[in-house]
mmCIF file of C-alpha atoms and ligand atoms in Angstrom:
data_model
loop_
_atom_site.group_PDB
_atom_site.id
_atom_site.type_symbol
_atom_site.label_atom_id
_atom_site.label_comp_id
_atom_site.label_asym_id
_atom_site.label_seq_id
_atom_site.Cartn_x
_atom_site.Cartn_y
_atom_site.Cartn_z
ATOM 1 C CA MET A 18 -0.129 -0.004 0.396
ATOM 2 C CA GLN A 19 1.555 3.274 -0.911
ATOM 3 C CA ALA A 20 1.890 5.885 1.641
ATOM 4 C CA LEU A 21 -0.503 9.234 1.633
ATOM 5 C CA SER A 22 1.462 12.314 1.329
ATOM 6 C CA GLN A 23 0.669 15.628 3.049
ATOM 7 C CA THR A 24 -0.898 16.916 -0.304
ATOM 8 C CA ASN A 25 -4.277 17.421 -0.678
ATOM 9 C CA VAL A 26 -5.707 14.156 0.067
ATOM 10 C CA ASN A 27 -9.117 15.652 -1.875
ATOM 11 C CA ARG A 28 -7.431 15.908 -4.849
ATOM 12 C CA ALA A 29 -7.130 13.385 -7.812
ATOM 13 C CA ARG A 30 -5.589 12.823 -11.082
ATOM 14 C CA LEU A 31 -7.804 11.128 -14.175
ATOM 15 C CA LEU A 32 -5.964 10.435 -17.165
ATOM 16 C CA ILE A 33 -7.829 9.569 -20.453
ATOM 17 C CA THR A 34 -7.100 7.871 -23.923
ATOM 18 C CA CYS A 35 -9.627 7.421 -26.506
ATOM 19 C CA ALA A 36 -10.723 8.050 -30.358
ATOM 20 C CA ASP A 37 -11.287 11.679 -30.600
ATOM 21 C CA ARG A 38 -15.201 12.835 -31.362
ATOM 22 C CA PRO A 39 -17.387 15.309 -30.286
ATOM 23 C CA GLY A 40 -18.676 15.058 -26.740
ATOM 24 C CA VAL A 41 -15.758 13.523 -24.763
ATOM 25 C CA VAL A 42 -14.898 16.345 -22.919
ATOM 26 C CA ALA A 43 -18.696 17.262 -22.649
ATOM 27 C CA ALA A 44 -19.172 13.658 -20.862
ATOM 28 C CA VAL A 45 -16.074 13.808 -18.549
ATOM 29 C CA SER A 46 -16.773 16.873 -16.837
ATOM 30 C CA GLN A 47 -20.381 16.230 -16.807
ATOM 31 C CA LEU A 48 -19.853 13.099 -14.967
ATOM 32 C CA LEU A 49 -17.357 14.819 -12.496
ATOM 33 C CA TYR A 50 -19.787 17.888 -12.012
ATOM 34 C CA GLU A 51 -22.911 15.472 -11.041
ATOM 35 C CA GLN A 52 -20.638 13.337 -8.384
ATOM 36 C CA GLY A 53 -19.899 17.028 -6.842
ATOM 37 C CA ALA A 54 -16.173 17.303 -8.143
ATOM 38 C CA ASN A 55 -14.625 20.700 -8.859
ATOM 39 C CA VAL A 56 -12.273 20.727 -11.887
ATOM 40 C CA VAL A 57 -8.938 22.276 -10.890
ATOM 41 C CA ASP A 58 -6.738 21.904 -14.190
ATOM 42 C CA SER A 59 -7.454 20.371 -17.488
ATOM 43 C CA ASP A 60 -5.501 19.823 -20.294
ATOM 44 C CA GLN A 61 -6.106 17.707 -23.450
ATOM 45 C CA HIS A 62 -4.662 16.667 -26.979
ATOM 46 C CA THR A 63 -5.533 15.381 -30.158
ATOM 47 C CA GLU A 64 -2.782 13.324 -32.307
ATOM 48 C CA PRO A 65 -3.484 14.753 -35.971
ATOM 49 C CA ASP A 66 -2.169 11.618 -37.505
ATOM 50 C CA ASP A 67 -4.487 9.038 -35.909
ATOM 51 C CA LEU A 68 -7.187 11.331 -34.344
ATOM 52 C CA ARG A 69 -5.952 9.874 -30.910
ATOM 53 C CA PHE A 70 -7.173 11.813 -27.604
ATOM 54 C CA PHE A 71 -5.238 12.304 -24.728
ATOM 55 C CA MET A 72 -6.622 14.556 -21.605
ATOM 56 C CA ARG A 73 -5.376 15.178 -17.944
ATOM 57 C CA LEU A 74 -7.453 16.563 -15.164
ATOM 58 C CA GLU A 75 -7.043 17.247 -11.709
ATOM 59 C CA PHE A 76 -9.867 17.780 -9.535
ATOM 60 C CA ASP A 77 -11.102 18.227 -5.904
ATOM 61 C CA LEU A 78 -13.627 16.193 -4.245
ATOM 62 C CA PRO A 79 -14.340 16.128 -0.398
ATOM 63 C CA GLY A 80 -14.320 12.768 1.185
ATOM 64 C CA LEU A 81 -12.163 11.311 -1.954
ATOM 65 C CA GLN A 82 -10.659 8.481 -0.227
ATOM 66 C CA GLU A 83 -14.236 7.356 0.837
ATOM 67 C CA ARG A 84 -15.796 8.187 -2.436
ATOM 68 C CA LEU A 85 -13.671 6.833 -4.940
ATOM 69 C CA PRO A 86 -14.751 3.288 -5.806
ATOM 70 C CA ALA A 87 -18.383 4.748 -5.951
ATOM 71 C CA LEU A 88 -16.662 7.486 -8.742
ATOM 72 C CA GLU A 89 -14.751 4.515 -10.290
ATOM 73 C CA GLN A 90 -18.443 2.690 -10.782
ATOM 74 C CA SER A 91 -19.877 6.313 -11.975
ATOM 75 C CA PHE A 92 -17.037 6.500 -14.455
ATOM 76 C CA ARG A 93 -16.938 3.194 -15.746
ATOM 77 C CA PRO A 94 -20.171 3.654 -18.067
ATOM 78 C CA VAL A 95 -18.753 6.836 -19.493
ATOM 79 C CA ALA A 96 -15.574 5.037 -20.672
ATOM 80 C CA GLU A 97 -17.197 2.227 -22.292
ATOM 81 C CA ARG A 98 -19.156 4.471 -23.877
ATOM 82 C CA PHE A 99 -15.981 6.186 -25.805
ATOM 83 C CA GLY A 100 -13.766 2.986 -25.442
ATOM 84 C CA MET A 101 -11.464 5.003 -22.893
ATOM 85 C CA GLN A 102 -8.477 3.835 -21.285
ATOM 86 C CA TRP A 103 -7.987 5.425 -17.933
ATOM 87 C CA GLN A 104 -6.416 5.949 -14.703
ATOM 88 C CA LEU A 105 -7.705 7.503 -11.836
ATOM 89 C CA THR A 106 -5.326 7.972 -9.314
ATOM 90 C CA PRO A 107 -5.376 10.077 -5.415
ATOM 91 C CA ALA A 108 -2.761 12.923 -5.785
ATOM 92 C CA ALA A 109 -1.595 12.018 -1.799
ATOM 93 C CA ARG A 110 -1.191 8.319 -2.947
ATOM 94 C CA VAL A 111 2.890 8.405 -2.992
ATOM 95 C CA LYS A 112 4.465 6.124 -5.451
ATOM 96 C CA ARG A 113 7.074 3.970 -4.343
ATOM 97 C CA MET A 114 10.397 4.230 -6.437
ATOM 98 C CA ALA A 115 13.233 2.237 -6.476
ATOM 99 C CA VAL A 116 16.719 3.491 -7.977
ATOM 100 C CA PHE A 117 19.293 1.608 -9.749
ATOM 101 C CA VAL A 118 22.533 2.760 -9.958
ATOM 102 C CA SER A 119 25.911 1.532 -11.108
ATOM 103 C CA LYS A 120 29.319 3.882 -10.585
ATOM 104 C CA GLN A 121 28.498 7.206 -11.774
ATOM 105 C CA ASP A 122 26.174 8.568 -9.042
ATOM 106 C CA HIS A 123 25.194 12.031 -10.058
ATOM 107 C CA CYS A 124 21.764 11.050 -10.833
ATOM 108 C CA LEU A 125 21.269 8.906 -7.983
ATOM 109 C CA GLN A 126 22.719 12.054 -5.814
ATOM 110 C CA GLU A 127 20.086 14.458 -7.790
ATOM 111 C CA LEU A 128 17.128 12.552 -7.030
ATOM 112 C CA LEU A 129 17.961 11.606 -3.236
ATOM 113 C CA TRP A 130 18.606 15.847 -3.032
ATOM 114 C CA LEU A 131 15.127 16.764 -4.307
ATOM 115 C CA LEU A 132 13.595 14.213 -2.340
ATOM 116 C CA LYS A 133 15.220 15.440 1.144
ATOM 117 C CA LYS A 134 13.837 18.873 -0.290
ATOM 118 C CA SER A 135 10.315 17.524 -0.775
ATOM 119 C CA GLU A 136 10.215 18.268 -4.163
ATOM 120 C CA LEU A 137 9.799 15.120 -5.312
ATOM 121 C CA ALA A 138 6.377 13.442 -4.508
ATOM 122 C CA ALA A 139 7.961 9.804 -3.883
ATOM 123 C CA HIS A 140 9.164 7.583 -1.736
ATOM 124 C CA ILE A 141 12.583 5.669 -2.272
ATOM 125 C CA PRO A 142 12.500 2.209 0.222
ATOM 126 C CA LEU A 143 15.538 0.955 -1.388
ATOM 127 C CA VAL A 144 18.432 1.593 -3.725
ATOM 128 C CA VAL A 145 19.740 -1.131 -5.672
ATOM 129 C CA SER A 146 23.423 -1.432 -7.194
ATOM 130 C CA ASN A 147 25.814 -3.785 -9.176
ATOM 131 C CA HIS A 148 28.373 -2.384 -7.264
ATOM 132 C CA PRO A 149 28.727 -1.275 -3.500
ATOM 133 C CA ASP A 150 30.649 2.317 -4.217
ATOM 134 C CA ALA A 151 26.779 4.146 -3.572
ATOM 135 C CA ARG A 152 26.789 2.939 -0.363
ATOM 136 C CA GLU A 153 28.222 6.022 0.794
ATOM 137 C CA VAL A 154 26.184 8.260 -1.144
ATOM 138 C CA VAL A 155 22.620 6.658 0.225
ATOM 139 C CA ALA A 156 23.623 6.334 4.099
ATOM 140 C CA PRO A 157 22.769 10.174 4.948
ATOM 141 C CA PHE A 158 19.574 9.957 3.456
ATOM 142 C CA GLY A 159 18.800 6.733 5.215
ATOM 143 C CA VAL A 160 18.143 4.713 1.924
ATOM 144 C CA PRO A 161 19.348 1.372 2.131
ATOM 145 C CA LEU A 162 21.506 0.047 -0.578
ATOM 146 C CA HIS A 163 20.906 -3.797 -1.641
ATOM 147 C CA HIS A 164 24.135 -4.627 -3.489
ATOM 148 C CA VAL A 165 23.285 -7.058 -6.261
ATOM 149 C CA PRO A 166 26.732 -7.788 -8.231
ATOM 150 C CA VAL A 167 25.901 -9.127 -11.992
ATOM 151 C CA THR A 168 27.667 -11.025 -14.211
ATOM 152 C CA PRO A 169 27.088 -12.781 -17.590
ATOM 153 C CA ASP A 170 26.609 -16.236 -15.710
ATOM 154 C CA THR A 171 25.042 -14.810 -12.663
ATOM 155 C CA LYS A 172 22.326 -12.040 -14.424
ATOM 156 C CA ALA A 173 19.296 -14.568 -14.047
ATOM 157 C CA GLN A 174 20.029 -15.200 -10.743
ATOM 158 C CA ALA A 175 20.809 -11.745 -9.901
ATOM 159 C CA GLU A 176 17.810 -10.362 -12.006
ATOM 160 C CA ALA A 177 15.104 -13.028 -9.716
ATOM 161 C CA GLU A 178 16.826 -11.397 -6.748
ATOM 162 C CA VAL A 179 16.344 -7.697 -7.572
ATOM 163 C CA LEU A 180 12.579 -8.748 -8.824
ATOM 164 C CA GLU A 181 11.947 -10.363 -4.935
ATOM 165 C CA LEU A 182 13.286 -6.982 -3.426
ATOM 166 C CA MET A 183 11.002 -5.065 -5.970
ATOM 167 C CA ARG A 184 8.121 -6.870 -4.615
ATOM 168 C CA THR A 185 8.779 -7.221 -0.778
ATOM 169 C CA HIS A 186 9.371 -3.436 -0.954
ATOM 170 C CA GLN A 187 5.901 -2.806 -3.094
ATOM 171 C CA VAL A 188 7.712 -0.733 -5.588
ATOM 172 C CA ASP A 189 5.931 1.037 -8.506
ATOM 173 C CA LEU A 190 8.252 2.381 -10.423
ATOM 174 C CA ILE A 191 12.037 1.724 -10.921
ATOM 175 C CA VAL A 192 14.766 4.187 -12.162
ATOM 176 C CA LEU A 193 17.820 3.293 -13.885
ATOM 177 C CA ALA A 194 20.208 6.391 -12.728
ATOM 178 C CA ARG A 195 23.169 5.445 -14.892
ATOM 179 C CA TYR A 196 22.520 1.791 -13.958
ATOM 180 C CA MET A 197 24.474 0.159 -16.942
ATOM 181 C CA GLN A 198 23.571 -3.549 -16.972
ATOM 182 C CA ILE A 199 20.862 -4.321 -19.901
ATOM 183 C CA LEU A 200 17.252 -5.544 -18.372
ATOM 184 C CA SER A 201 16.220 -8.771 -19.957
ATOM 185 C CA ALA A 202 12.826 -9.076 -21.710
ATOM 186 C CA GLY A 203 11.902 -10.859 -18.739
ATOM 187 C CA PHE A 204 12.831 -8.961 -15.895
ATOM 188 C CA ILE A 205 11.059 -6.075 -17.842
ATOM 189 C CA GLU A 206 7.759 -8.112 -18.198
ATOM 190 C CA ARG A 207 7.726 -9.948 -14.804
ATOM 191 C CA PHE A 208 7.951 -6.294 -12.908
ATOM 192 C CA GLY A 209 5.157 -5.094 -15.035
ATOM 193 C CA ARG A 210 5.520 -1.450 -14.187
ATOM 194 C CA PRO A 211 6.875 1.816 -15.388
ATOM 195 C CA ILE A 212 11.313 1.506 -15.268
ATOM 196 C CA ILE A 213 12.687 5.131 -16.517
ATOM 197 C CA ASN A 214 16.326 5.141 -17.808
ATOM 198 C CA ILE A 215 18.587 8.173 -18.495
ATOM 199 C CA HIS A 216 20.517 7.475 -21.704
ATOM 200 C CA HIS A 217 23.564 9.694 -21.871
ATOM 201 C CA SER A 218 23.060 11.130 -25.336
ATOM 202 C CA PHE A 219 20.166 12.893 -27.061
ATOM 203 C CA LEU A 220 18.569 9.543 -28.735
ATOM 204 C CA PRO A 221 18.211 8.144 -31.305
ATOM 205 C CA ALA A 222 22.043 9.043 -31.746
ATOM 206 C CA PHE A 223 24.666 6.928 -30.059
ATOM 207 C CA VAL A 224 22.374 3.962 -28.393
ATOM 208 C CA GLY A 225 24.258 1.550 -26.020
ATOM 209 C CA ALA A 226 27.139 1.574 -24.262
ATOM 210 C CA ASN A 227 30.076 5.064 -24.238
ATOM 211 C CA PRO A 228 27.481 7.007 -25.752
ATOM 212 C CA TYR A 229 30.400 10.069 -25.270
ATOM 213 C CA ALA A 230 33.129 8.508 -26.911
ATOM 214 C CA GLN A 231 30.850 7.479 -30.085
ATOM 215 C CA ALA A 232 30.105 11.643 -29.966
ATOM 216 C CA HIS A 233 33.503 12.499 -29.692
ATOM 217 C CA ALA A 234 34.393 10.255 -32.261
ATOM 218 C CA ARG A 235 31.757 11.729 -34.549
ATOM 219 C CA GLY A 236 32.819 15.553 -33.829
ATOM 220 C CA VAL A 237 29.383 16.177 -32.660
ATOM 221 C CA LYS A 238 28.824 20.042 -31.505
ATOM 222 C CA LEU A 239 25.975 19.088 -29.312
ATOM 223 C CA ILE A 240 25.603 16.422 -26.440
ATOM 224 C CA GLY A 241 22.416 15.312 -24.993
ATOM 225 C CA ALA A 242 20.547 13.030 -22.507
ATOM 226 C CA THR A 243 17.546 11.230 -22.650
ATOM 227 C CA ALA A 244 14.903 10.159 -20.475
ATOM 228 C CA HIS A 245 12.851 7.217 -21.769
ATOM 229 C CA TYR A 246 10.645 4.252 -20.458
ATOM 230 C CA VAL A 247 12.594 1.067 -20.848
ATOM 231 C CA THR A 248 11.766 -1.719 -23.299
ATOM 232 C CA ALA A 249 13.722 -4.651 -24.034
ATOM 233 C CA GLU A 250 15.038 -3.266 -26.697
ATOM 234 C CA LEU A 251 17.802 -0.919 -25.917
ATOM 235 C CA ASP A 252 17.535 2.604 -25.352
ATOM 236 C CA ALA A 253 14.243 2.489 -27.780
ATOM 237 C CA GLY A 254 11.971 3.073 -25.302
ATOM 238 C CA PRO A 255 9.206 6.219 -25.265
ATOM 239 C CA ILE A 256 11.180 9.407 -24.985
ATOM 240 C CA ILE A 257 10.164 11.410 -21.823
ATOM 241 C CA ASP A 258 12.611 14.024 -22.016
ATOM 242 C CA GLN A 259 15.678 15.337 -23.537
ATOM 243 C CA ASP A 260 17.838 18.484 -23.727
ATOM 244 C CA VAL A 261 21.550 19.091 -25.046
ATOM 245 C CA HIS A 262 24.660 21.399 -24.441
ATOM 246 C CA ARG A 263 27.084 22.825 -26.587
ATOM 247 C CA VAL A 264 30.289 21.129 -27.110
ATOM 248 C CA GLY A 265 33.380 21.969 -29.270
ATOM 249 C CA HIS A 266 36.629 20.806 -31.092
ATOM 250 C CA ARG A 267 38.659 21.610 -27.238
ATOM 251 C CA ASP A 268 36.525 19.146 -25.710
ATOM 252 C CA ALA A 269 37.848 15.719 -25.129
ATOM 253 C CA VAL A 270 35.734 12.582 -24.051
ATOM 254 C CA ALA A 271 36.511 13.694 -20.262
ATOM 255 C CA ASP A 272 34.634 17.088 -20.692
ATOM 256 C CA LEU A 273 31.895 15.671 -22.245
ATOM 257 C CA VAL A 274 31.171 13.423 -19.955
ATOM 258 C CA ARG A 275 31.562 16.435 -17.466
ATOM 259 C CA ILE A 276 29.123 18.434 -18.912
ATOM 260 C CA GLY A 277 27.022 15.571 -19.971
ATOM 261 C CA ARG A 278 26.785 14.766 -15.796
ATOM 262 C CA ARG A 279 24.700 18.205 -15.275
ATOM 263 C CA VAL A 280 22.341 17.814 -18.174
ATOM 264 C CA GLU A 281 21.402 14.046 -17.158
ATOM 265 C CA ARG A 282 20.664 14.574 -13.511
ATOM 266 C CA THR A 283 18.167 17.776 -15.103
ATOM 267 C CA VAL A 284 16.498 15.813 -17.619
ATOM 268 C CA LEU A 285 16.179 12.834 -15.506
ATOM 269 C CA ALA A 286 15.004 14.854 -12.617
ATOM 270 C CA ARG A 287 12.389 16.073 -14.748
ATOM 271 C CA ALA A 288 10.834 13.163 -16.637
ATOM 272 C CA VAL A 289 10.650 11.381 -13.195
ATOM 273 C CA ALA A 290 8.924 14.130 -11.281
ATOM 274 C CA TRP A 291 6.509 14.376 -14.279
ATOM 275 C CA HIS A 292 5.960 10.705 -14.053
ATOM 276 C CA LEU A 293 5.393 10.785 -10.553
ATOM 277 C CA GLU A 294 2.688 13.678 -11.218
ATOM 278 C CA ASP A 295 1.273 11.279 -13.322
ATOM 279 C CA ARG A 296 1.755 14.033 -16.440
ATOM 280 C CA VAL A 297 2.948 11.300 -18.986
ATOM 281 C CA LEU A 298 0.499 9.519 -21.344
ATOM 282 C CA LEU A 299 2.030 6.942 -23.707
ATOM 283 C CA HIS A 300 0.910 6.900 -27.796
ATOM 284 C CA GLY A 301 2.503 3.820 -29.104
ATOM 285 C CA ASN A 302 6.665 4.531 -28.851
ATOM 286 C CA LYS A 303 5.971 8.333 -27.791
ATOM 287 C CA THR A 304 4.323 10.110 -24.892
ATOM 288 C CA VAL A 305 2.191 12.985 -24.537
ATOM 289 C CA VAL A 306 3.327 15.038 -21.443
ATOM 290 C CA PHE A 307 0.941 17.711 -19.764
ATOM 291 C CA ALA A 308 4.041 19.523 -18.227
HETATM 292 N N1 LIG B 15 16.398 -3.569 -21.945
HETATM 293 C C1 LIG B 15 16.935 -2.490 -21.573
HETATM 294 N N2 LIG B 15 17.923 -2.210 -20.332
HETATM 295 C C2 LIG B 15 18.171 -1.343 -20.120
HETATM 296 C C3 LIG B 15 18.093 0.025 -20.936
HETATM 297 C C4 LIG B 15 17.096 -0.344 -22.142
HETATM 298 O O1 LIG B 15 16.904 0.635 -22.590
HETATM 299 N N3 LIG B 15 16.523 -1.465 -22.002
HETATM 300 N N4 LIG B 15 19.236 0.923 -21.115
HETATM 301 C C5 LIG B 15 20.489 0.920 -20.136
HETATM 302 C C6 LIG B 15 21.060 1.828 -19.638
HETATM 303 N N5 LIG B 15 22.405 2.015 -20.983
HETATM 304 C C7 LIG B 15 22.113 3.079 -21.484
HETATM 305 O O2 LIG B 15 21.764 4.450 -21.137
HETATM 306 C C8 LIG B 15 23.395 0.887 -20.992
HETATM 307 C C9 LIG B 15 23.817 0.229 -19.593
HETATM 308 C C10 LIG B 15 24.532 -0.726 -20.549
HETATM 309 C C11 LIG B 15 24.927 -0.908 -21.581
HETATM 310 C C12 LIG B 15 25.454 -2.321 -22.053
HETATM 311 O O3 LIG B 15 25.838 -2.645 -23.432
HETATM 312 N N6 LIG B 15 25.957 -3.061 -20.814
HETATM 313 C C13 LIG B 15 26.562 -4.221 -20.958
HETATM 314 C C14 LIG B 15 27.612 -4.496 -19.400
HETATM 315 C C15 LIG B 15 28.203 -3.299 -18.992
HETATM 316 C C16 LIG B 15 29.253 -3.707 -17.766
HETATM 317 O O4 LIG B 15 29.680 -4.643 -17.670
HETATM 318 O O5 LIG B 15 28.239 -3.453 -16.861
HETATM 319 C C17 LIG B 15 25.601 -5.520 -20.852
HETATM 320 O O6 LIG B 15 24.908 -5.452 -20.471
HETATM 321 O O7 LIG B 15 25.777 -6.215 -21.857
HETATM 322 C C18 LIG B 15 24.437 -0.322 -22.925
HETATM 323 C C19 LIG B 15 23.325 0.685 -22.374
HETATM 324 C C20 LIG B 15 20.344 0.110 -18.535
HETATM 325 N N7 LIG B 15 19.584 -1.140 -19.129
#
C-alpha cells in the first residue's frame, strides 16, 4: 500500500486516452460535476495523425478517499461509451520508487537531494546497485542499498533477486540512474510496471554503451541526455524528456562526460517528476507530456 503524502487528500488525477470524437470532454466534465468534483486543472491533445485523444484532469472531491470506489463505478459507463483507457489516482497516494545505479552516482544524488527537499513526490524504499560504491551516497539519506552483483553467468539469478526485492518493497516505479546493466525482456515483463532510464546521449543518436566516446569520435557540436521508458530493445523506449549542451573541438571525451553529467541529472529529475505527477501518457512508442 502506497503511503499518503501530506498533499491535498481530496485531490485526484484522471488520465484518459480514446479515439477523438465530439462529446468526450462534455461527458467527462458532466460526470465529475454530477459527482460533486471541482476541476482545478485540465489539459488535452488530439494527435492529428490518428485522431487519438489524450486528456489529463486534476480535480478536488471532498471525502475522496471514501468516495473513490463509487466515483470509479460511476465513471465506467462513460469510459465504455467512448472506449477510453483511463487511470484515476489520488494525488496523495505517493509512488514507491526504486533507484538503480552502477558507479556514476550524480543522477542518484540528484534524486535523493530532491526527495530530501520534498521536491519529488515519491518514497524511495531502496537503492539497488551492481557495485557497492553508492553505499556511502545513500547512507546520509537513510535509504538502504542492496548490492546485487551481476555477471553474464549470474544475470538470471541476480534479476530474480532484484525482482523479489521489488515485490517485497511494493515498488511502483524503477528509475535506472546510470545503471549500466541491460535488463532482460523477462525482467521487464515480470516487473510489469514503468521503468525509466537516463541515456547519456540525445537519442536516437549513440545508442548503447559509451555514447560520449561515440559522440567525440563523430565530432558533434551538441551532446545530450534522454530520459525514456525502458523496453526490451535497448534505449528505444518512449522518450519522456531530452536536453542538449554545446561542445566544441577543444573538448575531450572527459569534458563531454563532465558537461553531460549536468544535463543527465536535470533531464532525469524532470522526467521522473512528470511521471510521479501522472503527467506522461503513452502513445505507441511516443509520449504525450502535460507538463
Ligand atoms: N532492457 C533495457 N535495459 C536497459 C536499458 C534499456 O533501454 N533497455 N538502458 C540501459 C542504460 N544504458 C544506456 O543508457 C546502457 C547500459 C548498459 C549497456 C551495456 O552494454 N552493458 C553491458 C555490460 C556493462 C557492464 O559490464 O557493466 C551489458 O549489459 O551487456 C548499454 C547501455 C540500462 N538497461
